[in-house]
Coordinates of C-alpha atoms in Angstrom, one line a residue:
X1 CA 0.0 0.0 0.0
X2 CA 1.2 3.5 -0.8
X3 CA 2.1 5.9 2.0
X4 CA 0.6 9.3 2.2
X5 CA 3.4 11.9 1.9
X6 CA 3.8 14.2 5.0
X7 CA 4.5 17.1 2.7
X8 CA 4.2 19.7 5.5
X9 CA 6.5 17.8 7.8
X10 CA 9.3 16.9 5.4
X11 CA 12.2 19.1 6.0
X12 CA 14.8 17.6 3.7
X13 CA 14.1 15.6 0.6
X14 CA 17.2 14.7 -1.5
X15 CA 16.9 14.8 -5.3
X16 CA 17.7 11.4 -6.8
X17 CA 19.4 13.0 -9.7
X18 CA 22.0 14.6 -7.4
X19 CA 23.3 11.5 -5.7
X20 CA 24.6 8.1 -6.2
X21 CA 22.7 5.9 -3.8
X22 CA 20.0 3.2 -3.6
X23 CA 17.9 4.9 -0.9
X24 CA 16.5 8.4 -0.6
X25 CA 16.4 9.9 2.9
X26 CA 13.6 12.3 4.0
X27 CA 13.6 14.0 7.3
X28 CA 10.1 14.0 8.9
X29 CA 9.2 17.1 11.0
X30 CA 9.7 17.0 14.7
X31 CA 7.6 18.5 17.5
X32 CA 8.1 22.2 18.0
X33 CA 9.7 22.8 21.4
X34 CA 11.7 19.6 21.5
X35 CA 15.3 18.8 20.8
X36 CA 15.2 15.1 19.8
X37 CA 12.5 13.3 17.8
X38 CA 12.0 9.6 17.1
X39 CA 9.7 7.2 15.3
X40 CA 8.3 4.3 17.2
X41 CA 6.0 2.6 14.7
X42 CA 4.5 3.0 11.2
X43 CA 1.4 1.2 9.8
X44 CA 1.2 -0.2 6.3
X45 CA -1.2 2.6 5.5
X46 CA 1.3 5.3 6.6
X47 CA 0.2 6.2 10.1
X48 CA 3.3 7.3 12.0
X49 CA 3.7 7.5 15.8
X50 CA 6.8 8.6 17.7
X51 CA 8.4 10.3 20.6
X52 CA 9.8 13.7 21.3
X53 CA 12.4 14.2 24.0
X54 CA 14.4 17.0 25.4
X55 CA 11.5 19.4 25.8
X56 CA 12.4 23.0 26.2
X57 CA 11.2 25.1 29.2
X58 CA 10.1 22.2 31.3
X59 CA 8.1 23.6 34.3
X60 CA 10.0 23.7 37.6
X61 CA 8.2 24.3 40.9
X62 CA 10.5 25.8 43.5
X63 CA 7.7 26.8 46.0
X64 CA 8.2 23.7 48.2
X65 CA 12.0 23.7 48.3
X66 CA 13.9 24.7 51.4
X67 CA 16.9 26.6 50.0
X68 CA 18.6 26.5 53.4
X69 CA 19.1 22.8 53.2
X70 CA 22.6 21.5 52.5
X71 CA 21.7 19.4 49.4
X72 CA 20.8 22.3 47.2
X73 CA 23.6 24.5 48.7
X74 CA 26.1 21.8 47.9
X75 CA 24.8 21.3 44.4
X76 CA 25.1 25.0 43.8
X77 CA 28.7 25.1 45.0
X78 CA 29.6 22.2 42.8
X79 CA 28.0 23.9 39.8
X80 CA 29.9 27.1 40.5
X81 CA 33.2 25.2 40.9
X82 CA 32.5 23.3 37.6
X83 CA 32.0 26.6 35.7
X84 CA 35.1 28.1 37.2
X85 CA 37.1 25.1 36.1
X86 CA 36.2 26.0 32.5
X87 CA 36.7 29.8 33.0
X88 CA 33.0 30.6 33.2
X89 CA 31.1 32.5 35.8
X90 CA 27.8 31.4 37.3
X91 CA 25.0 33.7 36.2
X92 CA 22.5 33.2 39.1
X93 CA 22.3 32.7 42.8
X94 CA 20.0 30.5 44.9
X95 CA 18.3 33.7 46.0
X96 CA 17.6 34.5 42.3
X97 CA 15.9 31.1 42.0
X98 CA 13.9 31.4 45.2
X99 CA 12.8 35.0 45.0
X100 CA 13.5 36.4 41.5
X101 CA 11.9 33.7 39.2
X102 CA 15.3 32.9 37.8
X103 CA 14.1 29.4 36.9
X104 CA 11.8 30.9 34.3
X105 CA 14.1 33.7 33.1
X106 CA 17.7 32.3 33.2
X107 CA 18.4 29.2 31.2
X108 CA 21.5 28.4 33.3
X109 CA 19.3 28.5 36.5
X110 CA 16.7 26.4 34.8
X111 CA 19.2 23.8 33.7
X112 CA 20.7 23.7 37.2
X113 CA 17.3 22.9 38.7
X114 CA 16.5 20.2 36.2
X115 CA 19.8 18.5 36.9
X116 CA 19.3 18.9 40.6
X117 CA 15.9 17.2 40.5
X118 CA 17.1 14.5 38.1
X119 CA 19.9 13.1 40.3
X120 CA 19.2 9.5 41.5
X121 CA 18.7 10.4 45.1
X122 CA 16.1 13.0 44.3
X123 CA 14.4 11.5 41.3
X124 CA 13.5 8.5 43.6
X125 CA 12.6 10.7 46.6
X126 CA 8.9 11.6 46.8
X127 CA 9.7 14.9 48.5
X128 CA 11.0 16.3 45.2
X129 CA 9.1 17.2 42.0
X130 CA 9.2 14.7 39.2
X131 CA 9.8 15.9 35.6
X132 CA 9.7 14.0 32.3
X133 CA 11.0 15.5 29.1
X134 CA 9.6 12.8 26.8
X135 CA 6.2 12.9 25.2
X136 CA 4.2 10.7 22.8
X137 CA 3.7 12.1 19.3
X138 CA 1.7 11.4 16.1
X139 CA 2.4 12.6 12.6
X140 CA -0.1 14.0 10.2
X141 CA -0.2 16.3 7.2
X142 CA 0.7 19.2 9.3
X143 CA 3.7 17.5 10.9
X144 CA 4.1 16.2 14.5
X145 CA 1.8 16.9 17.4
X146 CA 1.6 15.7 21.0
X147 CA -0.6 12.9 22.0
X148 CA -1.4 13.2 25.7
X149 CA -1.9 9.9 27.5
X150 CA -2.5 10.3 31.3
X151 CA -1.0 13.7 32.1
X152 CA -3.3 16.4 33.5
X153 CA -3.2 20.2 33.9
X154 CA -1.0 21.3 36.8
X155 CA -2.4 23.1 39.8
X156 CA 0.8 24.9 40.4
X157 CA 1.8 26.3 36.9
X158 CA 0.4 26.7 33.4
X159 CA 0.1 23.6 31.3
X160 CA 0.5 19.9 32.0
X161 CA 2.4 18.5 35.0
X162 CA 5.1 17.0 32.7
X163 CA 5.6 14.3 35.3
X164 CA 4.4 11.3 33.3
X165 CA 6.0 8.5 31.2
X166 CA 4.4 8.6 27.7
X167 CA 5.0 6.0 25.0
X168 CA 3.0 5.1 21.9
X169 CA 4.3 1.7 20.9
X170 CA 2.3 0.4 17.9
X171 CA -0.3 1.5 15.4
X172 CA -2.8 -0.5 13.3
X173 CA -3.5 -0.1 9.6
X174 CA -6.5 2.2 10.3
X175 CA -4.6 4.5 12.8
X176 CA -5.7 3.0 16.1
X177 CA -2.8 3.3 18.5
X178 CA -1.6 1.5 21.6
X179 CA 1.0 2.3 24.3
X180 CA 1.4 3.0 27.9
X181 CA 1.9 5.8 30.4
X182 CA 2.1 6.6 34.1
X183 CA -0.2 8.6 36.3
X184 CA 0.8 12.2 36.9
X185 CA 2.4 13.1 40.2
X186 CA 0.3 15.3 42.5
X187 CA 1.7 17.5 45.2
X188 CA 0.3 16.1 48.4
X189 CA 0.6 17.1 52.1
X190 CA 1.7 14.4 54.5
X191 CA 2.5 14.5 58.2
X192 CA 4.5 11.7 59.9
X193 CA 3.1 10.0 62.9
X194 CA 4.1 11.8 66.1
X195 CA 5.3 14.8 64.1
X196 CA 3.6 18.2 63.8
X197 CA 5.4 19.6 60.7
X198 CA 3.6 18.9 57.4
X199 CA 5.7 17.7 54.5
X200 CA 5.2 18.0 50.8
X201 CA 5.3 14.8 48.7
X202 CA 4.8 14.1 45.0
X203 CA 2.6 11.0 44.6
X204 CA 0.9 9.1 41.8
X205 CA -1.9 6.6 41.5
X206 CA -0.2 4.0 39.3
X207 CA 3.2 3.2 37.7
X208 CA 2.1 2.1 34.3
X209 CA -1.2 1.8 32.5
X210 CA -1.8 0.5 29.0
X211 CA -4.0 2.5 26.6
X212 CA -5.8 2.2 23.3
X213 CA -6.4 5.4 21.3
X214 CA -8.8 5.4 18.4
X215 CA -8.2 7.3 15.2
X216 CA -10.9 9.6 16.3
X217 CA -9.1 10.3 19.6
X218 CA -11.2 8.0 21.9
X219 CA -9.1 6.7 24.7
X220 CA -9.5 3.3 26.4
X221 CA -7.3 2.6 29.5
X222 CA -6.4 -1.0 29.9
X223 CA -7.0 -1.4 33.6
X224 CA -5.5 -4.6 35.1
X225 CA -7.9 -6.9 37.0
X226 CA -5.3 -7.0 39.8
X227 CA -5.0 -3.3 40.5
X228 CA -3.8 -3.1 44.1
X229 CA -1.4 -0.2 44.6
X230 CA -2.4 0.8 41.0
X231 CA -1.3 -2.5 39.4
X232 CA 0.6 -2.6 36.2
X233 CA -0.4 -2.8 32.5
X234 CA 1.1 -1.9 29.2
X235 CA 0.2 -2.4 25.5
X236 CA 2.9 -3.1 22.9
X237 CA 1.3 -4.6 19.8
X238 CA -1.9 -4.3 17.8
X239 CA -3.5 -5.9 14.7
X240 CA -6.8 -5.1 13.1
X241 CA -9.3 -8.0 12.7
X242 CA -12.6 -8.4 10.9
X243 CA -14.4 -7.9 14.2
X244 CA -12.2 -5.2 15.7
X245 CA -8.7 -5.4 17.2
X246 CA -6.4 -7.6 19.1
X247 CA -3.9 -5.9 21.4
X248 CA -1.1 -7.6 23.3
X249 CA 1.0 -6.5 26.2
X250 CA 1.6 -7.3 29.9
X251 CA -0.6 -7.0 33.0
X252 CA -0.2 -7.5 36.8
X253 CA -1.8 -10.6 38.2
X254 CA -0.7 -10.5 41.8
X255 CA 2.0 -9.7 44.3
X256 CA 4.4 -12.5 45.5
X257 CA 4.7 -13.5 49.1
X258 CA 8.0 -11.8 49.8
X259 CA 7.1 -8.3 48.4
X260 CA 3.7 -8.5 50.1
X261 CA 5.3 -9.3 53.4
X262 CA 7.5 -6.2 53.0
X263 CA 4.5 -4.1 52.1
X264 CA 2.6 -5.3 55.2
X265 CA 5.6 -4.7 57.4
X266 CA 6.9 -1.4 56.1
X267 CA 4.1 0.5 54.3
X268 CA 2.0 1.6 57.3
X269 CA 1.6 5.3 56.4
X270 CA 3.5 6.4 59.5
X271 CA 6.9 7.5 58.3
X272 CA 6.0 7.9 54.6
X273 CA 3.0 7.7 52.4
X274 CA 1.9 4.2 51.4
X275 CA 2.2 4.8 47.7
X276 CA 5.8 6.1 48.1
X277 CA 6.7 3.1 50.2
X278 CA 5.3 0.7 47.6
X279 CA 7.2 2.4 44.7
X280 CA 10.4 2.3 46.7
X281 CA 9.9 -1.5 47.2
X282 CA 9.1 -1.9 43.5
X283 CA 12.5 -0.3 42.6
X284 CA 14.2 -2.5 45.3
X285 CA 13.1 -5.8 43.8
X286 CA 15.0 -6.6 40.6
X287 CA 11.7 -7.8 38.9
X288 CA 9.5 -5.4 40.7
X289 CA 6.8 -6.3 43.2
X290 CA 4.1 -7.5 40.7
X291 CA 3.7 -10.8 39.0
X292 CA 3.3 -9.8 35.3
X293 CA 1.8 -12.0 32.6
X294 CA 1.6 -11.6 28.8
X295 CA -2.0 -10.7 27.9
X296 CA -4.2 -10.3 24.8
X297 CA -7.1 -7.9 24.9
X298 CA -9.8 -8.3 22.2
X299 CA -11.8 -5.2 21.3
X300 CA -14.7 -4.7 19.0
X301 CA -14.8 -2.0 16.3
X302 CA -16.0 0.6 18.8
X303 CA -13.0 -0.2 21.1
X304 CA -15.1 -2.0 23.7
X305 CA -13.0 -4.7 25.5
X306 CA -14.8 -8.0 24.8
X307 CA -12.2 -10.4 26.2
X308 CA -9.0 -10.5 28.2
X309 CA -6.8 -13.6 27.9
X310 CA -3.7 -14.2 30.0
X311 CA -1.3 -16.0 27.7
X312 CA 0.8 -17.8 30.2
X313 CA 4.3 -18.2 31.6
X314 CA 7.1 -20.4 30.4
X315 CA 7.9 -21.8 33.8
X316 CA 6.0 -23.4 36.7
X317 CA 7.0 -21.6 39.9
X318 CA 8.0 -23.8 42.8
X319 CA 6.5 -23.5 46.2
X320 CA 9.5 -21.8 47.7
X321 CA 9.9 -19.2 44.9
X322 CA 8.3 -16.2 46.4
X323 CA 9.5 -13.6 44.0
X324 CA 7.9 -12.1 40.9
X325 CA 7.6 -14.1 37.6
X326 CA 7.1 -12.3 34.3
X327 CA 6.0 -12.8 30.7
X328 CA 5.4 -10.1 28.1
X329 CA 3.6 -10.1 24.7
X330 CA 5.3 -7.7 22.4
X331 CA 3.9 -8.2 18.9
X332 CA 1.0 -10.0 17.1
X333 CA 0.5 -10.7 13.4
X334 CA -2.5 -11.1 11.1
X335 CA -2.5 -14.8 11.8
X336 CA -3.0 -14.2 15.5
X337 CA 0.5 -15.4 16.4
X338 CA 1.9 -13.6 19.5
X339 CA 5.6 -13.3 20.4
X340 CA 7.5 -11.7 23.2
X341 CA 9.4 -12.9 26.2
X342 CA 8.9 -15.0 29.4
X343 CA 10.8 -16.3 32.4
X344 CA 11.9 -19.8 31.7
X345 CA 13.9 -22.4 33.7
X346 CA 17.3 -23.7 32.8
X347 CA 19.1 -25.9 35.3
X348 CA 19.0 -24.0 38.5
X349 CA 18.3 -20.5 37.1
X350 CA 15.4 -18.4 35.9
X351 CA 16.0 -16.5 32.6
X352 CA 13.9 -14.2 30.5
X353 CA 14.0 -15.5 26.9
X354 CA 12.3 -15.0 23.5
X355 CA 9.0 -17.1 23.2
X356 CA 5.9 -17.7 21.2
X357 CA 2.5 -17.7 22.8
X358 CA 0.2 -20.1 20.9
X359 CA -2.8 -22.3 21.8
X360 CA -2.3 -21.8 25.5
X361 CA 1.3 -22.8 25.4
X362 CA 4.5 -20.8 25.8
X363 CA 7.3 -22.0 23.6
X364 CA 10.9 -21.0 23.8
X365 CA 13.2 -21.6 20.8
X366 CA 16.6 -20.3 21.7
X367 CA 19.2 -23.0 22.6
X368 CA 20.6 -22.6 26.1
X369 CA 23.4 -24.9 25.2
X370 CA 24.8 -22.1 23.0
X371 CA 25.2 -20.0 26.1
X372 CA 22.3 -17.5 25.3
X373 CA 20.9 -16.3 28.7
X374 CA 18.3 -13.6 27.9
X375 CA 16.5 -12.0 25.0
X376 CA 13.2 -10.9 23.4
X377 CA 11.2 -11.6 20.3
X378 CA 10.4 -8.1 19.1
X379 CA 8.7 -8.4 15.8
X380 CA 7.2 -10.9 13.3
X381 CA 5.8 -10.9 9.8
X382 CA 2.6 -12.5 8.4
X383 CA 4.7 -15.5 7.3
X384 CA 5.3 -16.3 11.0
X385 CA 9.0 -15.4 10.9
X386 CA 10.1 -13.9 14.2
X387 CA 12.9 -11.4 14.8
X388 CA 14.5 -10.1 17.9
X389 CA 17.7 -10.5 19.9
X390 CA 19.3 -12.8 22.5
X391 CA 22.4 -12.1 24.7
X392 CA 25.4 -13.9 26.0
X393 CA 28.9 -13.1 27.1
X394 CA 31.3 -12.4 24.2
X395 CA 34.9 -11.4 25.0
X396 CA 34.0 -11.0 28.6
X397 CA 31.0 -8.6 28.1
X398 CA 27.3 -9.3 27.7
X399 CA 26.4 -8.6 24.0
X400 CA 23.1 -8.8 22.2
X401 CA 22.8 -10.5 18.8
X402 CA 19.9 -10.3 16.5
X403 CA 18.1 -13.4 15.2
X404 CA 15.2 -14.6 13.1
X405 CA 13.1 -17.7 13.8
X406 CA 11.1 -19.5 11.2
X407 CA 8.2 -21.1 12.9
X408 CA 7.4 -23.4 9.9
X409 CA 10.9 -25.0 10.0
X410 CA 11.4 -24.5 13.7
X411 CA 14.9 -23.0 12.9
X412 CA 16.8 -20.1 14.4
X413 CA 19.5 -18.2 12.6
X414 CA 21.9 -15.6 14.2
X415 CA 23.3 -13.8 11.1
X416 CA 26.8 -12.4 11.1
X417 CA 26.5 -8.7 12.1
X418 CA 29.0 -5.8 12.0
X419 CA 31.7 -7.7 13.9
X420 CA 32.1 -10.5 16.4
X421 CA 31.6 -8.4 19.6
X422 CA 29.1 -6.0 18.1
X423 CA 25.8 -5.8 19.9
X424 CA 22.9 -5.8 17.5
X425 CA 19.1 -5.8 17.7
X426 CA 16.4 -6.6 15.1
X427 CA 13.6 -4.1 15.4
X428 CA 11.2 -5.2 12.6
X429 CA 10.7 -7.6 9.7
X430 CA 8.4 -7.2 6.7
X431 CA 6.6 -9.9 4.6
X432 CA 9.5 -9.8 2.1
X433 CA 11.8 -11.2 4.7
X434 CA 13.8 -8.0 5.2
X435 CA 14.9 -7.3 8.7
X436 CA 15.9 -3.9 10.0
X437 CA 17.6 -3.0 13.2
X438 CA 20.7 -1.4 14.7
X439 CA 24.2 -2.6 15.6
X440 CA 27.4 -1.3 17.1
X441 CA 30.0 -0.1 14.5
X442 CA 32.6 1.2 16.9
X443 CA 35.0 -1.7 17.3
X444 CA 37.6 0.1 19.3
X445 CA 35.5 1.8 21.9
X446 CA 35.1 -0.5 25.0
X447 CA 32.4 1.6 26.7
X448 CA 29.7 3.5 24.8
X449 CA 29.7 2.4 21.2
X450 CA 28.3 4.1 18.2
X451 CA 25.3 2.4 16.7
X452 CA 24.1 2.5 13.1
X453 CA 21.0 1.1 11.3
X454 CA 21.2 -2.1 9.2
X455 CA 19.1 -4.0 6.8
X456 CA 19.3 -7.8 6.4
X457 CA 17.5 -9.9 3.7
X458 CA 16.8 -13.5 4.7
X459 CA 18.5 -15.8 2.2
X460 CA 21.3 -13.3 1.3
X461 CA 23.2 -13.7 4.6
X462 CA 24.6 -10.2 4.5
X463 CA 24.1 -7.3 6.9
X464 CA 24.0 -4.0 5.1
X465 CA 24.8 -0.7 6.9
X466 CA 22.0 1.6 5.7
X467 CA 24.4 4.5 5.7
X468 CA 26.3 2.8 2.8
X469 CA 23.1 3.0 0.7
X470 CA 22.9 6.8 1.1
X471 CA 24.8 9.5 -0.8
X472 CA 28.3 10.7 0.3
X473 CA 27.5 14.3 -0.3
X474 CA 24.7 16.9 -0.2
X475 CA 23.3 18.2 -3.5
X476 CA 26.2 20.6 -3.9
X477 CA 28.5 17.6 -4.4
X478 CA 31.0 19.0 -1.8
X479 CA 29.3 19.1 1.6
X480 CA 29.3 15.8 3.4
X481 CA 25.9 14.1 3.8
X482 CA 24.6 15.4 7.1
X483 CA 22.7 12.4 8.3
X484 CA 23.8 9.2 10.0
X485 CA 21.1 6.6 10.3
X486 CA 21.5 5.3 13.9
X487 CA 18.4 3.1 14.3
X488 CA 16.1 1.4 11.7
X489 CA 12.8 1.0 13.6
X490 CA 10.2 -0.1 11.0
X491 CA 10.0 -1.5 7.4
X492 CA 6.8 -1.8 5.3
X493 CA 6.1 -4.2 2.5
X494 CA 7.2 -1.5 0.0
X495 CA 10.7 -1.9 1.6
X496 CA 10.4 1.7 2.9
X497 CA 12.3 2.1 6.1
X498 CA 11.6 4.4 9.0
X499 CA 14.0 5.2 11.8
X500 CA 16.2 7.6 13.6
X501 CA 19.1 9.6 12.2
X502 CA 21.5 12.1 13.7
X503 CA 22.7 15.3 12.3
X504 CA 24.8 18.2 13.7
X505 CA 23.1 21.4 14.5
X506 CA 23.6 24.6 16.5
X507 CA 23.5 23.7 20.2
X508 CA 20.6 24.9 22.3
X509 CA 20.1 25.4 26.0
X510 CA 17.1 24.3 28.0
X511 CA 15.1 27.3 26.8
X512 CA 15.9 26.6 23.2
X513 CA 18.3 29.4 22.8
X514 CA 21.5 29.0 20.8
X515 CA 24.6 28.4 22.9
X516 CA 27.9 30.2 22.3
X517 CA 31.4 29.7 23.8
X518 CA 33.5 32.2 25.7
X519 CA 34.6 33.8 22.4
X520 CA 31.1 34.2 21.1
X521 CA 31.3 31.3 18.7
X522 CA 28.3 29.1 18.2
X523 CA 28.6 25.6 19.7
X524 CA 27.2 22.5 17.9
X525 CA 25.7 19.2 19.0
X526 CA 24.2 16.1 17.5
X527 CA 20.4 15.6 17.6
X528 CA 18.1 12.8 16.8
X529 CA 15.6 13.2 13.9
X530 CA 12.9 10.9 12.4
X531 CA 13.6 9.8 8.9
X532 CA 12.1 7.8 6.0
X533 CA 14.3 5.9 3.6
X534 CA 12.7 5.1 0.2
X535 CA 14.3 2.7 -2.4
X536 CA 15.4 4.4 -5.6
X537 CA 17.2 3.5 -8.8
X538 CA 20.8 4.1 -8.2
X539 CA 24.1 2.6 -7.2
X540 CA 26.2 2.3 -4.1
X541 CA 28.9 4.9 -3.9
X542 CA 32.3 4.3 -2.1
X543 CA 32.6 7.3 0.2
X544 CA 36.1 8.6 1.0
X545 CA 37.0 8.3 4.7
X546 CA 36.7 11.3 6.9
X547 CA 37.6 12.1 10.5
X548 CA 34.5 12.2 12.7
X549 CA 34.5 14.5 15.7
X550 CA 33.4 12.8 18.9
X551 CA 30.6 15.2 19.8
X552 CA 28.8 14.3 16.5
X553 CA 28.2 10.9 17.9
X554 CA 27.6 11.4 21.6
X555 CA 23.9 11.8 21.4
X556 CA 23.6 9.9 18.1
X557 CA 22.1 6.8 19.8
X558 CA 19.7 8.1 22.3
X559 CA 19.6 5.5 25.1
X560 CA 16.1 4.1 24.4
X561 CA 16.3 1.6 27.2
X562 CA 17.0 4.3 29.7
X563 CA 14.6 6.7 28.2
X564 CA 11.8 6.7 30.7
X565 CA 13.1 4.1 33.2
X566 CA 10.8 1.8 31.3
X567 CA 9.5 -0.8 33.8
X568 CA 9.3 -3.6 31.3
X569 CA 12.4 -2.9 29.3
X570 CA 11.9 -4.4 25.9
X571 CA 14.9 -3.1 24.1
X572 CA 13.0 -2.5 20.9
X573 CA 9.6 -1.7 21.1
X574 CA 11.1 0.2 23.7
X575 CA 9.4 1.7 20.9
X576 CA 7.3 -0.1 18.4
X577 CA 5.9 -3.1 20.1
X578 CA 7.8 -3.2 23.3

């Protein structure tokens, strides 16, 4: 099916006559007021959903902060010393923030407060404001616009609270979308037992809730049957059926004995609010406090939920195993086949592995004897070929490797990717057997490695770096091509690829203003932009080598898995069908 061109949102379309390449790259417009923009899924009919991150002018509430406390004084002193070490002067005081509205008038003060609130100790402390800079987006003829999930208008400042997680994960052929988000934090008064002084806490009703959003904007929350302490739910995949829709994801089904005992013993509303205590425990347990199970919701054409089916678990818990067990459905195809991940047992250990959910059974297909110890099935086509990743230790480090699994032949293939210790992930597969994903290309860096998008065609046994299919130069024939495809997220049956590229632009501060150095020269940074790659008639060009400056790559691969502290961590539909 042909895609509708987003004419108003295309910022850069390269002429095919001006380049030697086999793919044309188009940049799709991002959300105004955000630094980074991403695609999370695309339907066969051209509906595009995504994510914007790095929002400018995030609201900061300083009314509850005690500026006499040592934590903020120490943070200010450290900021001042940091600036002095690079021959810069600090442009604000704590008094300016407290009494002169500096947080809304001085970008340096605003950035300082954002970093202050984002440190681990305070981001997990309910006595401090919670801020999220990532929002869900949809694309239409006018470009990109925000899709609000569960956020609400703030009582303390203009606009939304900007305290929620927001992620659209998948979109059906007619534009019906699914995803998940968190409840907004509300400023709440709390007084400890035997204390007189009232404290301010930021609390929320639930950690994660799945949602279905109709093409007409109708919203249907996917409330878990087990909703104590808010419960957990998330939606990651959707397919349209003759009767309506099938949506897959994960849902809470209970709380194991050990976490429940901790809740009963510790969460008594005396020293801290119950919901804060429960969330602290949820972070403490490696798998969280909830049992989670893969689930399939059936909805009619009006988005009424007609059936909820728990899809099972790949292991039978033993009587003395009092911790949480998890399974997660990530994608579903037109045949009704569901794939994802589940806890399974191997020897004396429990591992989360790629699985198929079918006919009430949970089937794993990765061989433990080959030392694979975790992974996820992230996508599948309508020929029942599954794609995803598994991980094992390679050269002393845990590395992910992409795979495809053919259900008909019950065979798994791990293709050769960029190099032996490169981590790679398959994000999508179309009905033509073409897989797209991302892999590490920086063989010498031992810490954070650069990632670039790839394409792999089943039967050809060759991973192709998508950047090698693009031109070497801009239309002037002299300027280096400004895009680097970092992640390929989706491919349709026309072999059009959608993903994320990076390009270097003028650096901006947290207000969106251009940043200059001490000498008044404009500074530059790399940003993420959503792109579409379209096959064209051309030839692959051998580009001459060039020296790449480090800053051009530092934000090239936005850390999707750390994006929103996603509670279910599906490394790919960390966007599409997570």
